[in-house]
Amino acid sequence: MDHVHDEVLRKNCKFLKDNLKMEGLLDLMLEKGVFSPKMADEIRSKETTCDQTNTFFIILRRRGPKAFDVFMEGLKESSQTLVLERMEHSLGLDHVDQIH
């Protein structure tokens, strides 16, 4: 993962833990091949939402240079507008359409 993307995740850690909806996003990450079924099961097995989110981002950071872009795309596809806008703002993007 790009250093800038990692920094955006770090700076928004609390916000993401409080606002990220894991289930729809996790399915999209599976569909797009960023996460394996085993990884998704590991995330789902965590008892608390906070632990699920922590595990999600630990795995995401290890999934290569395209993982963050797929994460952003997944936010859009899972209608997580609040989170998407916060991430875009942190990246200095003006519009959702600039992701692609």
Short mmCIF file of C-alpha atoms in Angstrom, two decimals:
data_model
loop_
_atom_site.label_atom_id
_atom_site.label_comp_id
_atom_site.label_asym_id
_atom_site.label_seq_id
_atom_site.Cartn_x
_atom_site.Cartn_y
_atom_site.Cartn_z
CA MET A 1 0.00 0.00 0.00
CA ASP A 2 1.16 3.50 -0.86
CA HIS A 3 2.55 5.54 2.06
CA VAL A 4 -0.03 8.31 1.46
CA HIS A 5 -2.90 5.82 1.61
CA ASP A 6 -1.53 4.26 4.78
CA GLU A 7 -1.27 7.71 6.35
CA VAL A 8 -4.89 8.54 5.40
CA LEU A 9 -6.06 5.35 7.11
CA ARG A 10 -3.98 6.10 10.18
CA LYS A 11 -5.23 9.69 10.48
CA ASN A 12 -8.85 8.56 10.15
CA CYS A 13 -8.60 5.48 12.36
CA LYS A 14 -11.16 6.53 14.99
CA PHE A 15 -13.58 7.87 12.39
CA LEU A 16 -13.36 4.62 10.44
CA LYS A 17 -13.91 2.50 13.54
CA ASP A 18 -17.00 4.55 14.38
CA ASN A 19 -18.52 4.78 10.90
CA LEU A 20 -17.41 1.95 8.62
CA LYS A 21 -20.10 -0.64 7.81
CA MET A 22 -18.12 -3.82 7.42
CA GLU A 23 -20.53 -6.37 6.01
CA GLY A 24 -21.35 -4.91 2.58
CA LEU A 25 -17.80 -3.69 2.10
CA LEU A 26 -16.28 -7.01 3.08
CA ASP A 27 -18.36 -8.84 0.46
CA LEU A 28 -17.19 -6.40 -2.21
CA MET A 29 -13.55 -6.84 -1.21
CA LEU A 30 -14.05 -10.59 -1.57
CA GLU A 31 -15.71 -10.21 -4.99
CA LYS A 32 -12.87 -8.05 -6.26
CA GLY A 33 -10.22 -10.51 -5.07
CA VAL A 34 -8.55 -8.22 -2.54
CA PHE A 35 -9.52 -10.52 0.33
CA SER A 36 -9.67 -14.30 0.29
CA PRO A 37 -12.53 -16.20 1.94
CA LYS A 38 -10.14 -17.09 4.77
CA MET A 39 -9.34 -13.42 5.35
CA ALA A 40 -13.03 -12.50 5.35
CA ASP A 41 -13.72 -15.27 7.85
CA GLU A 42 -10.92 -14.00 10.07
CA ILE A 43 -12.49 -10.52 10.07
CA ARG A 44 -16.01 -11.83 10.68
CA SER A 45 -14.81 -14.02 13.55
CA LYS A 46 -13.87 -11.00 15.66
CA GLU A 47 -16.38 -10.37 18.45
CA THR A 48 -16.55 -6.58 18.33
CA THR A 49 -16.96 -4.15 15.47
CA CYS A 50 -13.79 -2.40 16.62
CA ASP A 51 -11.81 -5.65 16.40
CA GLN A 52 -13.31 -6.41 12.98
CA THR A 53 -12.31 -2.97 11.71
CA ASN A 54 -8.79 -3.29 13.11
CA THR A 55 -8.34 -6.69 11.46
CA PHE A 56 -9.81 -5.38 8.18
CA PHE A 57 -7.18 -2.63 7.99
CA ILE A 58 -4.29 -4.84 9.09
CA ILE A 59 -5.12 -7.17 6.20
CA LEU A 60 -5.85 -4.34 3.74
CA ARG A 61 -2.43 -2.79 4.33
CA ARG A 62 -0.77 -6.06 3.25
CA ARG A 63 -2.81 -6.56 0.08
CA GLY A 64 -0.71 -4.60 -2.38
CA PRO A 65 -0.76 -1.27 -4.19
CA LYS A 66 -4.28 -1.56 -5.62
CA ALA A 67 -5.97 -2.49 -2.33
CA PHE A 68 -6.70 1.09 -1.26
CA ASP A 69 -8.28 1.93 -4.63
CA VAL A 70 -10.53 -1.12 -4.36
CA PHE A 71 -11.39 -0.08 -0.79
CA MET A 72 -12.45 3.36 -2.05
CA GLU A 73 -14.45 1.78 -4.87
CA GLY A 74 -16.06 -0.54 -2.32
CA LEU A 75 -17.10 2.42 -0.18
CA LYS A 76 -18.84 3.91 -3.20
CA GLU A 77 -20.52 0.64 -4.21
CA SER A 78 -21.69 -0.07 -0.65
CA SER A 79 -23.18 3.44 -0.38
CA GLN A 80 -20.93 4.54 2.47
CA THR A 81 -21.00 8.16 1.35
CA LEU A 82 -19.97 9.69 4.68
CA VAL A 83 -16.85 7.52 4.90
CA LEU A 84 -16.06 7.95 1.20
CA GLU A 85 -16.27 11.74 1.45
CA ARG A 86 -14.02 11.77 4.51
CA MET A 87 -11.42 9.63 2.73
CA GLU A 88 -11.59 11.82 -0.39
CA HIS A 89 -11.20 14.95 1.70
CA SER A 90 -8.15 13.43 3.40
CA LEU A 91 -6.69 12.64 -0.01
CA GLY A 92 -7.49 16.11 -1.35
CA LEU A 93 -10.05 14.86 -3.88
CA ASP A 94 -13.03 17.04 -4.73
CA HIS A 95 -15.51 14.56 -6.18
CA VAL A 96 -16.40 10.85 -5.97
CA ASP A 97 -15.89 10.57 -9.72
CA GLN A 98 -12.17 11.33 -9.36
CA ILE A 99 -11.52 7.89 -7.85
CA HIS A 100 -11.59 6.23 -11.26
#
